[in-house]
Amino acid sequence: LSSHQTMNIVWDCHDLNGDVVPDGEYVLWVEFTEKHAQGPLTSVAFNKGTEPVHLTPADEANFINMVFDYTPTGVGIQDVNPKSMITVYPNPSTGVFYLKNEASSVLQVVVYSVSGKVMERKVISPASNYKLDLSGYEKGYYLLRISGNNQTEVIRFSVI
């Protein structure tokens, strides 16, 4: 980043292999850096489990107004074949993805970079298809947040 600013970070609780990480104690590390040099660090510990977590760490030098929220996606029972509201294909892709609205209602779709930056916002009509072109963006992982039918789902996909 070229300036100091508020950052929103999203993690879908998956590891680098795409597997959901087990419940337990985790530590989120945050670094303040300038001029590509290592800067001061701070951390926030939280318990990933079946209960929501809301933390507001005390302000300290370089780290102010931090808010941390963890929201479990269920009650500890994982649906073996959950019905997704949307199909994303192909995944991975060189940048062009197709989104198929599997829901019977309008879906709000937001694409985030792994740093939490909003890349695209779209509304997709029921039972329709949409072409999402991210070929102009950097290679890597992105998150697709879908909202509709009184539910929200997050899908990880990658540009290769």
PDB file of C-alpha atoms in Angstrom:
ATOM      1  CA  LEU A   1       0.000   0.000   0.000  1.00  0.00           C
ATOM      2  CA  SER A   2       1.190   3.502  -0.680  1.00  0.00           C
ATOM      3  CA  SER A   3      -0.365   5.057   2.420  1.00  0.00           C
ATOM      4  CA  HIS A   4      -1.560   4.214   5.911  1.00  0.00           C
ATOM      5  CA  GLN A   5      -5.194   3.245   5.869  1.00  0.00           C
ATOM      6  CA  THR A   6      -7.837   1.024   7.401  1.00  0.00           C
ATOM      7  CA  MET A   7      -7.518  -2.580   6.278  1.00  0.00           C
ATOM      8  CA  ASN A   8     -10.271  -5.201   6.226  1.00  0.00           C
ATOM      9  CA  ILE A   9      -8.934  -8.732   6.234  1.00  0.00           C
ATOM     10  CA  VAL A  10     -11.011 -11.832   5.474  1.00  0.00           C
ATOM     11  CA  TRP A  11      -9.969 -15.435   6.158  1.00  0.00           C
ATOM     12  CA  ASP A  12     -12.282 -18.299   5.266  1.00  0.00           C
ATOM     13  CA  CYS A  13     -10.705 -20.638   7.892  1.00  0.00           C
ATOM     14  CA  HIS A  14      -9.095 -22.795   5.208  1.00  0.00           C
ATOM     15  CA  ASP A  15      -5.404 -23.697   5.087  1.00  0.00           C
ATOM     16  CA  LEU A  16      -3.170 -23.445   1.997  1.00  0.00           C
ATOM     17  CA  ASN A  17      -4.455 -26.833   0.775  1.00  0.00           C
ATOM     18  CA  GLY A  18      -8.056 -25.595   0.908  1.00  0.00           C
ATOM     19  CA  ASP A  19      -8.949 -27.707   3.959  1.00  0.00           C
ATOM     20  CA  VAL A  20     -10.947 -26.233   6.848  1.00  0.00           C
ATOM     21  CA  VAL A  21      -8.644 -25.749   9.827  1.00  0.00           C
ATOM     22  CA  PRO A  22      -9.686 -27.525  13.036  1.00  0.00           C
ATOM     23  CA  ASP A  23     -11.245 -25.692  15.957  1.00  0.00           C
ATOM     24  CA  GLY A  24      -8.728 -24.467  18.513  1.00  0.00           C
ATOM     25  CA  GLU A  25      -6.607 -21.525  19.608  1.00  0.00           C
ATOM     26  CA  TYR A  26      -5.269 -19.276  16.801  1.00  0.00           C
ATOM     27  CA  VAL A  27      -3.186 -16.110  16.768  1.00  0.00           C
ATOM     28  CA  LEU A  28      -3.637 -13.362  14.185  1.00  0.00           C
ATOM     29  CA  TRP A  29      -0.421 -11.390  13.660  1.00  0.00           C
ATOM     30  CA  VAL A  30      -0.478  -7.851  12.251  1.00  0.00           C
ATOM     31  CA  GLU A  31       2.606  -5.966  11.099  1.00  0.00           C
ATOM     32  CA  PHE A  32       2.991  -2.227  10.622  1.00  0.00           C
ATOM     33  CA  THR A  33       5.659  -1.608   7.999  1.00  0.00           C
ATOM     34  CA  GLU A  34       7.057   1.210   5.927  1.00  0.00           C
ATOM     35  CA  LYS A  35       9.511   1.278   3.036  1.00  0.00           C
ATOM     36  CA  HIS A  36       9.452  -2.519   2.676  1.00  0.00           C
ATOM     37  CA  ALA A  37      11.129  -2.981   6.048  1.00  0.00           C
ATOM     38  CA  GLN A  38       9.970  -5.045   8.995  1.00  0.00           C
ATOM     39  CA  GLY A  39       7.982  -3.030  11.460  1.00  0.00           C
ATOM     40  CA  PRO A  40       6.386  -3.503  14.840  1.00  0.00           C
ATOM     41  CA  LEU A  41       4.055  -6.475  15.320  1.00  0.00           C
ATOM     42  CA  THR A  42       0.985  -7.069  17.406  1.00  0.00           C
ATOM     43  CA  SER A  43      -1.181 -10.136  17.783  1.00  0.00           C
ATOM     44  CA  VAL A  44      -4.710 -11.139  18.682  1.00  0.00           C
ATOM     45  CA  ALA A  45      -5.406 -14.623  20.064  1.00  0.00           C
ATOM     46  CA  PHE A  46      -8.834 -16.176  19.589  1.00  0.00           C
ATOM     47  CA  ASN A  47     -10.554 -19.502  19.924  1.00  0.00           C
ATOM     48  CA  LYS A  48     -12.046 -20.869  16.695  1.00  0.00           C
ATOM     49  CA  GLY A  49     -15.010 -22.954  17.733  1.00  0.00           C
ATOM     50  CA  THR A  50     -18.779 -23.027  17.709  1.00  0.00           C
ATOM     51  CA  GLU A  51     -19.213 -19.643  19.446  1.00  0.00           C
ATOM     52  CA  PRO A  52     -18.816 -16.214  17.783  1.00  0.00           C
ATOM     53  CA  VAL A  53     -15.856 -14.092  18.909  1.00  0.00           C
ATOM     54  CA  HIS A  54     -15.782 -10.270  18.984  1.00  0.00           C
ATOM     55  CA  LEU A  55     -12.556  -8.637  20.178  1.00  0.00           C
ATOM     56  CA  THR A  56     -11.502  -4.986  20.361  1.00  0.00           C
ATOM     57  CA  PRO A  57      -7.837  -4.994  21.391  1.00  0.00           C
ATOM     58  CA  ALA A  58      -6.559  -1.958  23.278  1.00  0.00           C
ATOM     59  CA  ASP A  59      -4.980   0.747  21.117  1.00  0.00           C
ATOM     60  CA  GLU A  60      -1.207   0.760  20.997  1.00  0.00           C
ATOM     61  CA  ALA A  61       1.386   2.563  18.897  1.00  0.00           C
ATOM     62  CA  ASN A  62       0.664   1.966  15.177  1.00  0.00           C
ATOM     63  CA  PHE A  63      -2.406  -0.192  15.891  1.00  0.00           C
ATOM     64  CA  ILE A  64      -5.620   1.683  16.661  1.00  0.00           C
ATOM     65  CA  ASN A  65      -9.324   0.892  16.472  1.00  0.00           C
ATOM     66  CA  MET A  66      -8.713  -2.782  15.739  1.00  0.00           C
ATOM     67  CA  VAL A  67     -11.805  -4.979  15.648  1.00  0.00           C
ATOM     68  CA  PHE A  68     -11.721  -8.736  15.274  1.00  0.00           C
ATOM     69  CA  ASP A  69     -14.825 -10.817  14.531  1.00  0.00           C
ATOM     70  CA  TYR A  70     -15.064 -14.569  14.073  1.00  0.00           C
ATOM     71  CA  THR A  71     -18.427 -15.985  13.078  1.00  0.00           C
ATOM     72  CA  PRO A  72     -18.783 -19.765  12.902  1.00  0.00           C
ATOM     73  CA  THR A  73     -20.643 -20.958   9.825  1.00  0.00           C
ATOM     74  CA  GLY A  74     -22.731 -23.521  11.674  1.00  0.00           C
ATOM     75  CA  VAL A  75     -23.266 -25.149  15.010  1.00  0.00           C
ATOM     76  CA  GLY A  76     -20.444 -27.658  14.750  1.00  0.00           C
ATOM     77  CA  ILE A  77     -22.244 -30.022  12.371  1.00  0.00           C
ATOM     78  CA  GLN A  78     -20.910 -29.970   8.859  1.00  0.00           C
ATOM     79  CA  ASP A  79     -23.306 -30.709   6.007  1.00  0.00           C
ATOM     80  CA  VAL A  80     -21.608 -33.278   3.798  1.00  0.00           C
ATOM     81  CA  ASN A  81     -23.227 -31.984   0.603  1.00  0.00           C
ATOM     82  CA  PRO A  82     -24.249 -28.380   1.205  1.00  0.00           C
ATOM     83  CA  LYS A  83     -26.320 -26.828  -1.585  1.00  0.00           C
ATOM     84  CA  SER A  84     -24.427 -23.822  -2.848  1.00  0.00           C
ATOM     85  CA  MET A  85     -26.331 -20.760  -4.001  1.00  0.00           C
ATOM     86  CA  ILE A  86     -23.921 -20.322  -6.886  1.00  0.00           C
ATOM     87  CA  THR A  87     -21.621 -22.388  -9.087  1.00  0.00           C
ATOM     88  CA  VAL A  88     -18.203 -20.927  -9.988  1.00  0.00           C
ATOM     89  CA  TYR A  89     -16.360 -22.516 -12.914  1.00  0.00           C
ATOM     90  CA  PRO A  90     -13.691 -23.202 -13.974  1.00  0.00           C
ATOM     91  CA  ASN A  91     -11.728 -23.002 -10.734  1.00  0.00           C
ATOM     92  CA  PRO A  92      -8.836 -22.371 -10.928  1.00  0.00           C
ATOM     93  CA  SER A  93      -8.840 -20.249 -14.070  1.00  0.00           C
ATOM     94  CA  THR A  94      -6.558 -17.895 -15.975  1.00  0.00           C
ATOM     95  CA  GLY A  95      -8.944 -15.116 -14.998  1.00  0.00           C
ATOM     96  CA  VAL A  96     -12.308 -15.703 -16.667  1.00  0.00           C
ATOM     97  CA  PHE A  97     -14.911 -17.352 -14.439  1.00  0.00           C
ATOM     98  CA  TYR A  98     -18.558 -18.120 -14.968  1.00  0.00           C
ATOM     99  CA  LEU A  99     -21.066 -17.731 -12.151  1.00  0.00           C
ATOM    100  CA  LYS A 100     -24.335 -19.636 -12.309  1.00  0.00           C
ATOM    101  CA  ASN A 101     -27.061 -18.495  -9.911  1.00  0.00           C
ATOM    102  CA  GLU A 102     -28.516 -21.722  -8.487  1.00  0.00           C
ATOM    103  CA  ALA A 103     -30.893 -19.821  -6.188  1.00  0.00           C
ATOM    104  CA  SER A 104     -34.468 -18.809  -6.874  1.00  0.00           C
ATOM    105  CA  SER A 105     -33.731 -15.198  -5.909  1.00  0.00           C
ATOM    106  CA  VAL A 106     -31.416 -12.329  -6.754  1.00  0.00           C
ATOM    107  CA  LEU A 107     -27.886 -12.780  -5.356  1.00  0.00           C
ATOM    108  CA  GLN A 108     -25.520 -10.036  -4.238  1.00  0.00           C
ATOM    109  CA  VAL A 109     -21.946 -11.005  -5.172  1.00  0.00           C
ATOM    110  CA  VAL A 110     -18.780  -9.292  -3.902  1.00  0.00           C
ATOM    111  CA  VAL A 111     -15.269 -10.329  -4.968  1.00  0.00           C
ATOM    112  CA  TYR A 112     -12.490  -9.663  -2.449  1.00  0.00           C
ATOM    113  CA  SER A 113      -8.729  -9.938  -2.751  1.00  0.00           C
ATOM    114  CA  VAL A 114      -7.105 -11.870   0.087  1.00  0.00           C
ATOM    115  CA  SER A 115      -6.132  -8.515   1.601  1.00  0.00           C
ATOM    116  CA  GLY A 116      -9.830  -7.652   1.912  1.00  0.00           C
ATOM    117  CA  LYS A 117     -10.014  -5.153  -0.962  1.00  0.00           C
ATOM    118  CA  VAL A 118     -13.311  -5.154  -2.852  1.00  0.00           C
ATOM    119  CA  MET A 119     -12.532  -5.989  -6.486  1.00  0.00           C
ATOM    120  CA  GLU A 120     -16.023  -6.339  -7.995  1.00  0.00           C
ATOM    121  CA  ARG A 121     -19.681  -6.036  -6.941  1.00  0.00           C
ATOM    122  CA  LYS A 122     -22.445  -7.650  -8.946  1.00  0.00           C
ATOM    123  CA  VAL A 123     -26.124  -8.520  -8.713  1.00  0.00           C
ATOM    124  CA  ILE A 124     -27.063 -11.778 -10.405  1.00  0.00           C
ATOM    125  CA  SER A 125     -30.654 -12.532 -11.368  1.00  0.00           C
ATOM    126  CA  PRO A 126     -32.264 -15.861 -10.452  1.00  0.00           C
ATOM    127  CA  ALA A 127     -31.378 -18.850 -12.662  1.00  0.00           C
ATOM    128  CA  SER A 128     -28.921 -16.790 -14.735  1.00  0.00           C
ATOM    129  CA  ASN A 129     -25.262 -16.887 -15.682  1.00  0.00           C
ATOM    130  CA  TYR A 130     -22.635 -14.163 -15.353  1.00  0.00           C
ATOM    131  CA  LYS A 131     -19.123 -13.896 -16.792  1.00  0.00           C
ATOM    132  CA  LEU A 132     -16.600 -12.610 -14.241  1.00  0.00           C
ATOM    133  CA  ASP A 133     -13.367 -11.410 -15.864  1.00  0.00           C
ATOM    134  CA  LEU A 134     -10.443 -11.028 -13.437  1.00  0.00           C
ATOM    135  CA  SER A 135      -7.742 -11.548 -16.073  1.00  0.00           C
ATOM    136  CA  GLY A 136      -6.504  -7.987 -15.488  1.00  0.00           C
ATOM    137  CA  TYR A 137      -5.844  -8.690 -11.805  1.00  0.00           C
ATOM    138  CA  GLU A 138      -2.883 -10.368 -10.113  1.00  0.00           C
ATOM    139  CA  LYS A 139      -2.640 -14.137  -9.964  1.00  0.00           C
ATOM    140  CA  GLY A 140      -3.638 -15.600  -6.623  1.00  0.00           C
ATOM    141  CA  TYR A 141      -6.581 -16.394  -4.399  1.00  0.00           C
ATOM    142  CA  TYR A 142      -9.801 -14.390  -4.264  1.00  0.00           C
ATOM    143  CA  LEU A 143     -12.937 -14.698  -2.170  1.00  0.00           C
ATOM    144  CA  LEU A 144     -16.463 -14.577  -3.522  1.00  0.00           C
ATOM    145  CA  ARG A 145     -19.069 -13.529  -0.928  1.00  0.00           C
ATOM    146  CA  ILE A 146     -22.590 -14.407  -1.985  1.00  0.00           C
ATOM    147  CA  SER A 147     -25.659 -13.083  -0.161  1.00  0.00           C
ATOM    148  CA  GLY A 148     -29.274 -13.995  -0.810  1.00  0.00           C
ATOM    149  CA  ASN A 149     -32.147 -16.135   0.488  1.00  0.00           C
ATOM    150  CA  ASN A 150     -31.332 -14.900   4.026  1.00  0.00           C
ATOM    151  CA  GLN A 151     -27.945 -16.606   3.942  1.00  0.00           C
ATOM    152  CA  THR A 152     -24.345 -15.799   3.109  1.00  0.00           C
ATOM    153  CA  GLU A 153     -21.660 -18.047   1.713  1.00  0.00           C
ATOM    154  CA  VAL A 154     -17.997 -17.508   0.855  1.00  0.00           C
ATOM    155  CA  ILE A 155     -16.208 -19.373  -1.932  1.00  0.00           C
ATOM    156  CA  ARG A 156     -12.450 -19.282  -2.481  1.00  0.00           C
ATOM    157  CA  PHE A 157     -11.216 -19.341  -6.077  1.00  0.00           C
ATOM    158  CA  SER A 158      -7.916 -18.661  -7.777  1.00  0.00           C
ATOM    159  CA  VAL A 159      -6.458 -16.953 -10.819  1.00  0.00           C
ATOM    160  CA  ILE A 160      -3.469 -18.876 -12.175  1.00  0.00           C
TER     161      ILE A 160
END
